[in-house]
Tab-separated table of C-alpha atoms in Angstrom:
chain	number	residue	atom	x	y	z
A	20	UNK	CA	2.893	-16.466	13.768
A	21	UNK	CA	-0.682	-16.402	14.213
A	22	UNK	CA	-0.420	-13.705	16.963
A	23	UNK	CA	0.712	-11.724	13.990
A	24	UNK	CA	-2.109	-13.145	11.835
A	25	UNK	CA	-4.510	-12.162	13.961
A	26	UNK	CA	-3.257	-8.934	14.508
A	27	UNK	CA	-3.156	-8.686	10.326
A	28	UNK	CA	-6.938	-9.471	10.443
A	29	UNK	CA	-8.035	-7.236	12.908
A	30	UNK	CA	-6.084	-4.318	10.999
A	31	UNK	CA	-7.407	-4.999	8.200
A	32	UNK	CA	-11.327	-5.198	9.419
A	33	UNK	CA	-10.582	-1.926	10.722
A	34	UNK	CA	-9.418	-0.805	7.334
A	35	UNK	CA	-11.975	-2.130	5.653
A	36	UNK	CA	-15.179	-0.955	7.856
A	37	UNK	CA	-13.488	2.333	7.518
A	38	UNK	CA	-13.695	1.983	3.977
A	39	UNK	CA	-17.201	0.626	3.715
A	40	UNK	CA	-18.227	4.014	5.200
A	41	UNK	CA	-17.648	6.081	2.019
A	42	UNK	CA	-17.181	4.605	-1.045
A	43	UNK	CA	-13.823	3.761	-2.679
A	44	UNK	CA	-11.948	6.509	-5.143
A	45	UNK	CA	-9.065	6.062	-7.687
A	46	UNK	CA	-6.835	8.856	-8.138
A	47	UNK	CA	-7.308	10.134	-11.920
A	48	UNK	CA	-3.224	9.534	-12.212
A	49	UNK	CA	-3.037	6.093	-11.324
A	50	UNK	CA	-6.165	4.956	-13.149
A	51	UNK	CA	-4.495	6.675	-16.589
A	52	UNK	CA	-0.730	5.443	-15.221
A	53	UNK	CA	0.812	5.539	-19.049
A	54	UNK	CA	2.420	8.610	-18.386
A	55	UNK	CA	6.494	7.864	-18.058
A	56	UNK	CA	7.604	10.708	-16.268
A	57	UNK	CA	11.412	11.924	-17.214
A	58	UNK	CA	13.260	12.970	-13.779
A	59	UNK	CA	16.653	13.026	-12.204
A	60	UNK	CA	17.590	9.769	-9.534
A	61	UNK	CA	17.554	10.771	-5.965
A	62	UNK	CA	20.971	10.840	-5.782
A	63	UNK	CA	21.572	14.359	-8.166
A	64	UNK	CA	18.845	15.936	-6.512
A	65	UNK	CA	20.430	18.966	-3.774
A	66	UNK	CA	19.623	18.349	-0.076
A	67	UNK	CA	17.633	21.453	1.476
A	68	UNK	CA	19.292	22.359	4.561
A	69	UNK	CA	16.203	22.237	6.669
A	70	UNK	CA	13.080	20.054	5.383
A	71	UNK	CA	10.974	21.802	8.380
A	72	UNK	CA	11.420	25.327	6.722
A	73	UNK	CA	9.715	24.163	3.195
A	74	UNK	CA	5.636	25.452	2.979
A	75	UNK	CA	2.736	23.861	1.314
A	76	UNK	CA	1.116	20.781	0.260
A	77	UNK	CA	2.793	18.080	-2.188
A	78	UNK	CA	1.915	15.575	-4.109
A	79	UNK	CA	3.560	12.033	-4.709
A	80	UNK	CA	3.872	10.626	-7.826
A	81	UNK	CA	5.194	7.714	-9.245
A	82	UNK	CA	7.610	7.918	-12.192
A	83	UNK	CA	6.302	4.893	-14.206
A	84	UNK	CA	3.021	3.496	-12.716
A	85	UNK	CA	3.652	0.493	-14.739
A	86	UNK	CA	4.336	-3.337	-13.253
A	87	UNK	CA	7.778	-4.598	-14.736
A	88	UNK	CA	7.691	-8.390	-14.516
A	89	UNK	CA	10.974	-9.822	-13.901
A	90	UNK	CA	10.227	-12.468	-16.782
A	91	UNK	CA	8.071	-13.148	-19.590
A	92	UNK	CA	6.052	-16.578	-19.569
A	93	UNK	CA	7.468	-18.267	-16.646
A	94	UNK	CA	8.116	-21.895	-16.988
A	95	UNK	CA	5.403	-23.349	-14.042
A	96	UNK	CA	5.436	-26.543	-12.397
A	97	UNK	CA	1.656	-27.480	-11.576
A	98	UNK	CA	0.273	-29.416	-9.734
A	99	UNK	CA	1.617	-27.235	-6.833
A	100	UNK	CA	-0.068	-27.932	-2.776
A	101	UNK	CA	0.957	-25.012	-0.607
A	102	UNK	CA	-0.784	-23.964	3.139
A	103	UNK	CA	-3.711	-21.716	2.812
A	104	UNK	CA	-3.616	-19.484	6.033
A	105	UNK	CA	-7.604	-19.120	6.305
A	106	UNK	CA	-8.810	-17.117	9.175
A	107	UNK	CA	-10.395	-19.785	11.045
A	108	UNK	CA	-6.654	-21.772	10.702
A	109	UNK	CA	-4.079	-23.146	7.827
A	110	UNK	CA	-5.213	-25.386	5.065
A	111	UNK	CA	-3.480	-27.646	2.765
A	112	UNK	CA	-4.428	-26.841	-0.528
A	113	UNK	CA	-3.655	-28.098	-4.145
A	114	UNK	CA	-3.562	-25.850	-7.280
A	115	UNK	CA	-3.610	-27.373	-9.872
A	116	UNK	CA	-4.965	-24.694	-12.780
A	117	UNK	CA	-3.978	-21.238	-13.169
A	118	UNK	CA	-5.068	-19.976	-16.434
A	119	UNK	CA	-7.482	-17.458	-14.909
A	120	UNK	CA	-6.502	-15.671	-11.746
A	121	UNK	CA	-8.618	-13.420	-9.609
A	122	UNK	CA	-6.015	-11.755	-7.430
A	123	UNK	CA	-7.680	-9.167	-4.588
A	124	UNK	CA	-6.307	-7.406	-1.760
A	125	UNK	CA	-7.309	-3.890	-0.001
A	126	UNK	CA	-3.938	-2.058	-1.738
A	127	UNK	CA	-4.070	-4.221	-4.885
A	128	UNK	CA	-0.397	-5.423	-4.233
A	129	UNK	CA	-1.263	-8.890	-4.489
A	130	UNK	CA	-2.537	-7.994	-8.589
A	131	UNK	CA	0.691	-6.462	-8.753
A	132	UNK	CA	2.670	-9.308	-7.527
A	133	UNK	CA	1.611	-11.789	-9.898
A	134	UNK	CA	1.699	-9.361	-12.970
A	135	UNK	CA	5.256	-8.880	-11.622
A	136	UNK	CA	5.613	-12.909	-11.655
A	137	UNK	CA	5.041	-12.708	-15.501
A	138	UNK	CA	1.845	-14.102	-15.373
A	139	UNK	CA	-0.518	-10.877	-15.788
A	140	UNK	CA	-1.780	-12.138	-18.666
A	141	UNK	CA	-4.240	-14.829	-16.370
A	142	UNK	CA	-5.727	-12.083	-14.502
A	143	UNK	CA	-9.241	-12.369	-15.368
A	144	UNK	CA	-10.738	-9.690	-12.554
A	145	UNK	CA	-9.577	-6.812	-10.545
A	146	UNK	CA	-9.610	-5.322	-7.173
A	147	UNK	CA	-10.735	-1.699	-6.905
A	148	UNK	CA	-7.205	-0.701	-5.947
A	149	UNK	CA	-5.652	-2.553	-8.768
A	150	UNK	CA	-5.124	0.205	-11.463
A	151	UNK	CA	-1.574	-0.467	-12.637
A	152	UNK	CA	-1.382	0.411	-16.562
A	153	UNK	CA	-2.115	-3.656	-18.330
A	154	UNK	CA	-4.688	-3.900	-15.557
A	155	UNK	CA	-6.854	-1.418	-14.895
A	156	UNK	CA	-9.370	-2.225	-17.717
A	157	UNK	CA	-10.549	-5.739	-15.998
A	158	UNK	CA	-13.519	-6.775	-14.930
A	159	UNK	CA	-13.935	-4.977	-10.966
A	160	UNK	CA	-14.813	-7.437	-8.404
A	161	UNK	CA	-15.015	-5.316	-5.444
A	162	UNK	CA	-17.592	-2.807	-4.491
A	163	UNK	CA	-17.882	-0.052	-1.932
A	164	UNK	CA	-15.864	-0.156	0.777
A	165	UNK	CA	-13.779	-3.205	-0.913
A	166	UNK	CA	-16.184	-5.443	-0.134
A	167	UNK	CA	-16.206	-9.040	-2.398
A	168	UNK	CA	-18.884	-9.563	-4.862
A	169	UNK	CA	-19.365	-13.162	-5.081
A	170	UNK	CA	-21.560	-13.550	-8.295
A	171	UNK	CA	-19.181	-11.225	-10.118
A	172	UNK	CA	-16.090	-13.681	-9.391
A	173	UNK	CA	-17.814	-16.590	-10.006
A	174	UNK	CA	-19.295	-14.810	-13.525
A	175	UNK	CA	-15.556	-14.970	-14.367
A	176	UNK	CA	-15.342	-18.012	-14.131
A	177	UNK	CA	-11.835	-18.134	-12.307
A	178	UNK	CA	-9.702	-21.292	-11.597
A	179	UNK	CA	-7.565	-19.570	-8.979
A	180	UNK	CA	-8.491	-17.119	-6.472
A	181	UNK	CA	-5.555	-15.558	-4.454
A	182	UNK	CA	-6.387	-12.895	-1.188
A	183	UNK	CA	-4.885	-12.202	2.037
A	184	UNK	CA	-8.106	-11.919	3.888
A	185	UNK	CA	-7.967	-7.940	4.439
A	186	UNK	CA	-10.973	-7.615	1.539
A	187	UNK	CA	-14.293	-9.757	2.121
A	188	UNK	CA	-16.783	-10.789	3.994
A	189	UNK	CA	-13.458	-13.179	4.244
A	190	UNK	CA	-16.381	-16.329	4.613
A	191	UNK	CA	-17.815	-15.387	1.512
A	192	UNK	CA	-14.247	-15.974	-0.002
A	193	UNK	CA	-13.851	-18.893	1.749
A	194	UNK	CA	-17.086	-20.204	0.237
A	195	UNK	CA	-15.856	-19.881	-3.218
A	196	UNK	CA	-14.148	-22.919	-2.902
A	197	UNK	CA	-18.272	-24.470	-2.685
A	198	UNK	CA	-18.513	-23.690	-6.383
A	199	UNK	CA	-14.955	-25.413	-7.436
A	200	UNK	CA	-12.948	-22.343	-7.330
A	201	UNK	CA	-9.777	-22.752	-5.549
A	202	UNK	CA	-9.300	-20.464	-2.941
A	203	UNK	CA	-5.532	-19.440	-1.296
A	204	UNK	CA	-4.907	-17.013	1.179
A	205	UNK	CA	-1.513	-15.887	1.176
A	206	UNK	CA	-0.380	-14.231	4.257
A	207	UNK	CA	1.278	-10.396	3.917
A	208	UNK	CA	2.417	-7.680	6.059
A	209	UNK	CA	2.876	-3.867	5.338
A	210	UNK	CA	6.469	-3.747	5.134
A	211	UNK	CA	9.209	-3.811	2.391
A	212	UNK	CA	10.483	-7.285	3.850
A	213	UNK	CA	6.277	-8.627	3.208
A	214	UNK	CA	6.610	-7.294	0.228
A	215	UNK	CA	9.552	-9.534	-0.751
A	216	UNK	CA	7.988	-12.685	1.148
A	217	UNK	CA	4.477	-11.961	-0.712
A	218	UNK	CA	6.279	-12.310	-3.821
A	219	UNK	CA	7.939	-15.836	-2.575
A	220	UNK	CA	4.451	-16.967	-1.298
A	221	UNK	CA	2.581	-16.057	-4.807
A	222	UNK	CA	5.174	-17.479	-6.287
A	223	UNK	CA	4.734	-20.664	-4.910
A	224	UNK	CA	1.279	-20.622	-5.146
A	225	UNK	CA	1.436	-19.894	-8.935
A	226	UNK	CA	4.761	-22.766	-9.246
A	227	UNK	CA	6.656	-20.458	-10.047
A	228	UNK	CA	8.314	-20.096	-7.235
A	229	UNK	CA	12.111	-19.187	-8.891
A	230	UNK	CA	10.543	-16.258	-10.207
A	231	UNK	CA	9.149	-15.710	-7.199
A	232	UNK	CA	12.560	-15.885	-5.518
A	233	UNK	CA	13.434	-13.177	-8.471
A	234	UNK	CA	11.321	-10.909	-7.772
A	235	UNK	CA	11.686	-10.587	-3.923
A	236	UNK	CA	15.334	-10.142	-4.466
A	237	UNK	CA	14.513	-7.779	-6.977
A	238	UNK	CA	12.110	-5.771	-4.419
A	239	UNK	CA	14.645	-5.577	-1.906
A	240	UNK	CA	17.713	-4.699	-3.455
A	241	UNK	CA	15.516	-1.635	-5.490
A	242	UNK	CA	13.892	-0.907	-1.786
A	243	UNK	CA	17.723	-0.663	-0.054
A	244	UNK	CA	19.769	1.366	-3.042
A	245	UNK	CA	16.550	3.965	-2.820
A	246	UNK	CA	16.647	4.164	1.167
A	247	UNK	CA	20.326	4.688	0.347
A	248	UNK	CA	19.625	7.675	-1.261
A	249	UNK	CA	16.897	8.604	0.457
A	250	UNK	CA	19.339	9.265	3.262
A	251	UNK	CA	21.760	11.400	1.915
A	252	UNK	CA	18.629	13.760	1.523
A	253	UNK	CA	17.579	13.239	4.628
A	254	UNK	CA	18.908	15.236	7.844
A	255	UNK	CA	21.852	13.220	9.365
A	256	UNK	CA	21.391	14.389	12.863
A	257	UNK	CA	18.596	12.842	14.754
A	258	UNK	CA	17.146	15.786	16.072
A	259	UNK	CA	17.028	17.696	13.038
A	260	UNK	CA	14.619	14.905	11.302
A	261	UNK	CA	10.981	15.422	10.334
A	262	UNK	CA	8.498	14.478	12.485
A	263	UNK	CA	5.865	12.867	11.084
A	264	UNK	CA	2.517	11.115	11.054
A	265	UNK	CA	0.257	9.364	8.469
A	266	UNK	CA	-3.708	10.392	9.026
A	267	UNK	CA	-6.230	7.981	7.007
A	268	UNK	CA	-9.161	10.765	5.964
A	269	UNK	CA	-12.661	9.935	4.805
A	270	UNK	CA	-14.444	13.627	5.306
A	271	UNK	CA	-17.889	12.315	3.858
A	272	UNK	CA	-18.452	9.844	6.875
A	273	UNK	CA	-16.361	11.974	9.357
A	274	UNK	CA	-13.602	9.353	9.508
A	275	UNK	CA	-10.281	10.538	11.138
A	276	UNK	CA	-7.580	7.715	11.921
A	277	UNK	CA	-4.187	8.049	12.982
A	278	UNK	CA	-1.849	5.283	11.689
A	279	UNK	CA	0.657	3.664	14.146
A	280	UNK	CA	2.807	0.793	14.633
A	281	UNK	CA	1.829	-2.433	12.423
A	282	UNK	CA	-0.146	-0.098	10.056
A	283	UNK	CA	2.840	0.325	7.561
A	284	UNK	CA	3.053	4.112	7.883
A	285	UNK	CA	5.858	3.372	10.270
A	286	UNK	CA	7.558	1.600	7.763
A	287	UNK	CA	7.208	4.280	5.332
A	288	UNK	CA	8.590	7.121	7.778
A	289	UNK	CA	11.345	5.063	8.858
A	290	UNK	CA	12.476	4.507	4.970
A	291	UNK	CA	11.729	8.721	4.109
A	292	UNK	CA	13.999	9.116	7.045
A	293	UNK	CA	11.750	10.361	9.756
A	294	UNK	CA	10.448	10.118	13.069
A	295	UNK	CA	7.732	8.077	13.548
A	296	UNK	CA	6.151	9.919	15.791
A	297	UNK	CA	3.045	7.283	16.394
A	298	UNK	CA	5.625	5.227	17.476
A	299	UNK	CA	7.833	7.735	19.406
A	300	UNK	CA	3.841	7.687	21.905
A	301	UNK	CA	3.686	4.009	21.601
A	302	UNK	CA	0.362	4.209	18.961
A	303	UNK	CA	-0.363	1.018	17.521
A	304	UNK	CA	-2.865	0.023	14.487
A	305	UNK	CA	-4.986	2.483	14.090
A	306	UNK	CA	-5.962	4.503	16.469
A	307	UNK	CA	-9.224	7.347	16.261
A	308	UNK	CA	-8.004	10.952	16.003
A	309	UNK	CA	-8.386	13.104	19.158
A	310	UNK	CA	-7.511	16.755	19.372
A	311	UNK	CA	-5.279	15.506	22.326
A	312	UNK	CA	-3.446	13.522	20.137
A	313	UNK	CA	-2.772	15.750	17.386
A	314	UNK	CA	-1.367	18.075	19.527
A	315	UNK	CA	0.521	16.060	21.719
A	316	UNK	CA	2.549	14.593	17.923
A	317	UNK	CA	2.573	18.011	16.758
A	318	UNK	CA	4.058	16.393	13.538
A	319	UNK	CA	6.437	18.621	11.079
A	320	UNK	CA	4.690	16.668	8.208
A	321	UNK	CA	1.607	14.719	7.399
A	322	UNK	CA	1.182	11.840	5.207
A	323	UNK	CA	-2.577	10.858	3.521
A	324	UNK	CA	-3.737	9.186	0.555
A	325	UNK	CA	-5.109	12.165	-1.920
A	326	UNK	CA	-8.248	11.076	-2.224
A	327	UNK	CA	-8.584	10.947	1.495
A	328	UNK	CA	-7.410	14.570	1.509
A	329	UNK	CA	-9.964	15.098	-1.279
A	330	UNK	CA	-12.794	13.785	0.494
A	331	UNK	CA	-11.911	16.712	3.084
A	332	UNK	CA	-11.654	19.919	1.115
A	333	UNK	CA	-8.241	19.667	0.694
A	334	UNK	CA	-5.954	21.350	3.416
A	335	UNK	CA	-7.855	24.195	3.546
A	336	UNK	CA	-10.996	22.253	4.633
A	337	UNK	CA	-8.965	19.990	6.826
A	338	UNK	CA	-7.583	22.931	9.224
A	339	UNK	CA	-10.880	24.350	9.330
A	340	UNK	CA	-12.769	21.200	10.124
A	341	UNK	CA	-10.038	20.029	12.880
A	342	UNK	CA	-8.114	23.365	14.615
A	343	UNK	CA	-5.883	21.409	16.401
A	344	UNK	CA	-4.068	19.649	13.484
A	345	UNK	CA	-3.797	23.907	12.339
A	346	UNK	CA	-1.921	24.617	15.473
A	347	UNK	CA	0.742	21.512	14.685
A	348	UNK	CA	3.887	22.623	13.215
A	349	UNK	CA	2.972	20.562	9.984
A	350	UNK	CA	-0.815	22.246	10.175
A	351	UNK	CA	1.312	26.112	10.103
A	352	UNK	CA	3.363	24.945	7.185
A	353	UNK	CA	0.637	23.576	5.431
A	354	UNK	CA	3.220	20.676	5.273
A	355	UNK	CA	0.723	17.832	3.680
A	356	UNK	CA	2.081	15.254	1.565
A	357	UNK	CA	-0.136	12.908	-0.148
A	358	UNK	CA	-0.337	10.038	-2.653
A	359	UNK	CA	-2.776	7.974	-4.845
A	360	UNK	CA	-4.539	5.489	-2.341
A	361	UNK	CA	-4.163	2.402	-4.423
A	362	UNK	CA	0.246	3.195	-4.106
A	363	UNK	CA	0.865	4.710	-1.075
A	364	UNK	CA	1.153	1.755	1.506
A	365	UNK	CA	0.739	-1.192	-1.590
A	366	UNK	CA	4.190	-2.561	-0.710
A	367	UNK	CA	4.530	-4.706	-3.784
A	368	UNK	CA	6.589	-4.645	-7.208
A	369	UNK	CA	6.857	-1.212	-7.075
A	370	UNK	CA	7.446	-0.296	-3.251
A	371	UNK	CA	10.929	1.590	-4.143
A	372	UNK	CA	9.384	3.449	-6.540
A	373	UNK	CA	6.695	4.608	-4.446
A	374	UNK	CA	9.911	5.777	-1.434
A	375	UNK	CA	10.995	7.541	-4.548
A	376	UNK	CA	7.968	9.332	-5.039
A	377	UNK	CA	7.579	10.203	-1.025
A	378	UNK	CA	11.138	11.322	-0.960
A	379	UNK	CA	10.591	13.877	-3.816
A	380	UNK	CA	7.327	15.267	-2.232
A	381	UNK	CA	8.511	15.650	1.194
A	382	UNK	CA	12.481	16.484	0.545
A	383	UNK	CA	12.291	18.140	-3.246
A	384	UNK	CA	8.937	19.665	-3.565
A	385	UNK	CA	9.512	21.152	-7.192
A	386	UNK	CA	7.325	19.699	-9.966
A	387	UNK	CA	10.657	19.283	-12.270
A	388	UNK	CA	12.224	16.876	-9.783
């Protein structure tokens, strides 16, 4: 367990000194989010015959932005003292107020999670990432690069601040709790199944912990009837699956990542269906994109968030700033999918919706579906 912990931490300093070298951007869709898009399920959607022979770029997006909670007003049982998994080691702490929450993360899932508790409605502050519709208008807390603004929290005067430690200076978190506020850190992992234990630990945290229970079942049963269908639109022959890769762009401080094993991105090509081709060369975390390494993947399909791809030029100034990602099959099929940063690998509340989205971009790339 704290292997993994560690490993969490030291993926998440990566992600966020990445980030602190260009600032932050919210994708114009998910900051408006109200739009309810009308579109057929998965399952009446026809299979193409041969994903690898569709051409151009696609975009991911979600049909209903929106946070459902899985009840309104949740009876809570407070006090409540549950293990705060600090960096420098696990904490006993006791929460005993929750009337104003200040819930931050570097995807905003953990926002999500407790809007999805039924509890939105204490959110006092924000996240940059957090832009679900009911949230996006709080107070920011976060600056560039995700990085914690102290006075700002404590201007907001929260009783309850919930993180996971991948936004920070994590000691300036920790030293919150100087002032009175009480500080948890909830451990998470990119995956569907964190997504379903995140809900469980904020749900404890918040004593609400049946709702909590709710909402992880929830997340996992939506998560496996969309993988479901995600498969009969996938190729059913091994060898006849896409090949693909996730690349984390920032093109205005020349940052060019490759995502592997423990990133998430493996979890998100495994559930669309594909090879995982970091994983297929044993790439773990993230890993600095070489010219070798592009070609040696030579990936049918790319995954990136869009305002990653933005900061870039788009394809177009992607295959002419790195040639060797133009030579890849996915770089001669201009085969690009992306998705708003702030959704893409959130794994919360609304993880099957966002396979949804990926599945309709990279297997259905028609604007009606």
């Amino acid at each position: 367990m704290k292997l993994r912990r560690l490993l969490v931490a030291a993926l998440a300093a990566a992600a966020l000194s990445l980030s602190a070298c260009a600032p932050a951007a919210t994708s114009h869709s998910e900051a408006a989010g109200q739009v309810v898009i009308d579109r057929p399920p998965l399952s009446e959607l026809a299979p193409v015959p041969d994903p690898r022979s569709l051409e151009g770029p696609s975009t991911a997006v979600l049909a209903d932005a929106a946070v459902e909670p899985v009840v309104t007003d949740p009876a809570q049982s407070l006090p409540v003292t549950v293990t705060s998994h600090d960096i420098t080691g696990d904490v006993e702490v006791t929460v005993t107020d929750t009337s104003r929450i200040i819930a931050m993360d570097l995807s905003g899932s953990l926002a999500a999670t407790v809007w999805g508790l039924g509890l939105g409605g204490d959110l006092v502050g924000r996240d940059v990432s957090t832009t679900f519709p009911g949230a996006a208008d709080l107070p920011v807390v976060t600056g560039s690069g995700h990085t914690v603004n102290a006075e700002s929290i404590i201007g907001l005067a929260p009783t309850l601040v919930i993180t996971d430690g991948s936004i920070g200076p994590v000691d300036v978190v920790q030293q919150l709790r100087d002032v009175g506020i009480t500080v948890v850190f909830v451990e998470r992992s990119a995956s569907f199944a964190g997504a379903a234990d995140l809900a469980r630990s904020v749900g404890d945290v918040l004593g609400v912990p049946d709702a909590g229970e709710q909402l992880a079942q929830r997340i996992a049963s939506e998560v496996d009837q969309t993988r479901a269908q995600i498969a009969a639109l996938a190729p059913e022959a091994a060898a006849d699956r896409l090949r693909m890769v996730f690349l984390y762009l920032r093109g205005t401080a020349g940052v060019y990542y490759l995502f592997g094993s423990e990133s998430g991105a493996d979890q998100l090509i495994a559930a669309l269906g594909g090879v995982d081709v970091a994983g297929e060369l044993g790439w773990s975390g993230m890993q600095p994109l070489t010219d070798e390494a592009m070609v040696a993947a030579d990936p049918d399909l790319i995954l990136v968030m869009t305002a990653g791809l933005e900061s870039v030029g788009g394809v177009d100034g992607l295959l002419a700033d790195k040639p060797a990602i133009a030579l890849t099959a996915a770089g001669q099929h201009r085969r690009f999918v992306d998705m708003a940063d702030g959704q893409i690998l959130s794994f919360g509340p609304r993880s099957a919706g966002v396979l949804d989205a990926l599945a309709r971009a990279v297997y259905a790339p028609d604007p009606a579906s």
